[in-house]
Each structure stands twice: as C-alpha cells, then as structure tokens.
Coordinates of C-alpha atoms in Angstrom, one line a residue:
M9 CA 98.8 114.7 79.4
T10 CA 95.7 114.5 81.7
R11 CA 94.7 111.2 83.1
T12 CA 91.0 110.3 82.7
P13 CA 89.7 108.8 86.0
S14 CA 88.7 105.2 85.4
L15 CA 85.9 105.3 88.0
S16 CA 84.2 108.5 86.8
H17 CA 81.0 106.8 85.5
P18 CA 77.9 108.5 87.0
F19 CA 76.7 105.2 88.6
L20 CA 80.0 104.9 90.6
L21 CA 79.4 107.4 93.3
G22 CA 81.9 107.7 96.2
F23 CA 84.6 105.5 94.7
D24 CA 87.3 108.3 94.9
D25 CA 89.2 106.5 97.6
I26 CA 89.4 103.3 95.5
E27 CA 90.8 105.2 92.6
R28 CA 93.4 106.8 94.8
A29 CA 94.2 103.3 96.2
L30 CA 94.6 101.9 92.7
D31 CA 97.0 104.8 91.9
R32 CA 99.1 104.0 95.0
V33 CA 99.2 100.3 94.1
A34 CA 100.3 101.0 90.5
K35 CA 103.2 103.2 91.7
G36 CA 104.4 100.4 94.1
A37 CA 104.1 97.6 91.6
S38 CA 107.5 98.1 90.2
E39 CA 109.2 96.9 93.4
G40 CA 110.8 93.5 92.9
Y41 CA 112.5 92.8 96.2
P42 CA 111.8 90.9 98.3
P43 CA 109.8 88.3 96.4
Y44 CA 106.5 87.3 98.0
N45 CA 103.6 84.9 97.7
I46 CA 99.9 85.5 98.6
E47 CA 97.9 82.4 99.3
R48 CA 94.4 81.5 100.6
M49 CA 94.6 79.4 103.7
P50 CA 91.8 76.9 104.3
R51 CA 89.5 77.2 107.3
T52 CA 90.3 74.9 110.2
E53 CA 88.4 74.2 113.4
D54 CA 90.5 76.9 115.2
E55 CA 90.9 79.5 112.5
P56 CA 88.6 81.1 109.8
D57 CA 89.5 81.5 106.1
R58 CA 92.5 83.7 105.9
L59 CA 95.1 85.0 103.5
R60 CA 98.8 84.6 104.1
I61 CA 101.5 86.9 102.6
T62 CA 104.9 85.2 102.6
L63 CA 108.0 87.2 101.9
A64 CA 111.5 85.7 101.3
V65 CA 113.7 87.7 103.8
A66 CA 116.7 85.4 104.1
G67 CA 119.5 87.0 106.1
F68 CA 117.2 89.3 108.1
S69 CA 116.7 88.7 111.8
R70 CA 113.4 89.5 113.6
E71 CA 115.0 92.7 115.0
Q72 CA 115.8 93.9 111.5
L73 CA 112.2 93.6 110.3
E74 CA 109.4 96.0 111.0
I75 CA 105.7 95.5 110.2
T76 CA 103.3 98.4 110.5
L77 CA 99.6 98.9 109.6
E78 CA 98.5 102.5 109.0
E79 CA 94.9 102.8 108.0
N80 CA 94.6 100.1 105.3
Q81 CA 98.2 100.0 104.3
L82 CA 100.4 97.1 105.5
T83 CA 104.1 98.0 105.3
I84 CA 107.0 95.6 105.8
R85 CA 110.5 97.2 106.2
G86 CA 113.8 95.4 106.4
R87 CA 117.0 97.2 107.5
Q88 CA 120.4 95.6 107.5
S89 CA 123.7 97.3 108.2
D90 CA 127.2 96.4 107.1
D91 CA 129.3 94.8 109.7
K92 CA 132.5 96.8 109.7
N93 CA 134.5 94.0 111.4
R94 CA 134.0 91.5 108.5
Q95 CA 136.4 91.4 105.6
F96 CA 135.0 89.9 102.4
L97 CA 137.1 88.3 99.7
H98 CA 133.9 88.1 97.5
R99 CA 130.6 89.8 98.3
G100 CA 127.6 88.4 96.5
I101 CA 125.1 88.9 99.2
A102 CA 124.5 92.6 99.7
A103 CA 123.3 94.1 103.0
R104 CA 120.2 95.9 101.7
Q105 CA 117.1 97.6 102.8
F106 CA 113.6 97.1 101.5
Q107 CA 110.1 98.4 101.9
R108 CA 107.1 96.4 100.6
S109 CA 103.6 97.7 101.0
F110 CA 100.2 96.1 100.5
L111 CA 96.9 97.9 100.4
L112 CA 94.3 95.9 102.4
A113 CA 90.6 95.9 101.8
E114 CA 88.3 97.6 104.3
G115 CA 87.8 95.3 107.3
M116 CA 90.9 93.2 106.8
Q117 CA 92.7 92.4 110.1
V118 CA 96.3 91.3 110.7
M119 CA 96.2 88.1 112.8
G120 CA 100.0 88.0 113.3
A121 CA 103.4 87.3 111.8
D122 CA 105.9 84.5 111.9
L123 CA 109.6 84.4 110.8
S124 CA 110.9 80.9 110.1
N125 CA 113.6 79.6 107.8
G126 CA 114.1 83.0 106.1
L127 CA 110.4 83.3 105.3
L128 CA 108.2 86.0 106.9
A129 CA 104.5 84.9 107.0
I130 CA 101.8 87.5 107.8
D131 CA 98.3 86.1 108.3
L132 CA 95.2 88.3 107.4
V133 CA 91.6 87.6 108.1
R134 CA 88.4 89.4 107.0
P135 CA 85.6 88.9 109.5
E136 CA 82.3 87.9 108.0
P137 CA 80.2 91.1 107.8
E138 CA 76.7 91.2 109.1
R139 CA 74.1 91.4 106.4
L140 CA 72.1 94.5 107.0
I141 CA 68.8 95.2 105.3
R142 CA 67.3 98.6 105.9
R143 CA 64.0 99.7 104.7
I144 CA 63.9 103.3 103.4
D145 CA 60.6 105.1 104.0
I146 CA 59.2 107.2 101.2
V147 CA 57.8 110.5 102.2
S148 CA 55.5 112.6 100.1
R149 CA 56.1 116.3 99.9
D150 CA 52.7 117.7 98.8

C-alpha cells in the first residue's frame, strides 16, 4: 500500500524535510521507557524562555547516561550492566538499556543537562530570530 504524502499540497514547497521528520517521530513514538515530561520554563532575569525535558532514570549514574545532538536529533542513551558479584533472591528491577530520541526544531539549542534524584533534566532554548524584511525588485523582460 502506497502512503500518500501529507505535505504534498502545491502551496507547501520545500517541506520534504518536515515530512521525513514526522515519519521518524512516528516510528519512535512507540517507545515507553523511560517516562518523560516536557515543560515550558518561565523567563527569569538570568535565563530566557526555555523548554525542559525531564526523564525518569532512577538507578542510572551519570557515567551510564549519554546525551548526543546530531543535526536536530537529541538522543539520550542509558546503559546498565549486570553486576556479576550480586546474588538476588528476587529481581524486580532489571538492569536495562534505553534510547530516547527527540527531534528539535531548527534553531533549538541545548543549554545543559542535570541529574538529580533519579531525574535527568535537559534544558533547551530557542534564540529569538531577527525579523528580516527583504524587498524583491521586479524586473521587466521586454
């Protein structure tokens, strides 16, 4: 079955990248671990308006977490390994790995990350763009 592009309207020129991004997001939406929040943080005297992604990563140390930004894709990976010296009578907390990806809008910047009380917080900011108005000259081809 052929998928009809959703952004194929003749007035939507050059949106191919957005359509590919939407496809990537749809494929990754089925991931359920780790749970996360996204919140808008208010502007303060020291910091602009920003977004904060908070992931519940209880049991992971800073060394077991990796955050990468490749083009506009923010990827958080967690890797735990089994401790062979421990003998469990009951094991309800599995040592597991995860990868969670977020597609960032053009211009978004990662301000930093903080791990506290099992929560990994990543702050993002979008600088205010300059408003550019450009006059287009009309030439006559007679």
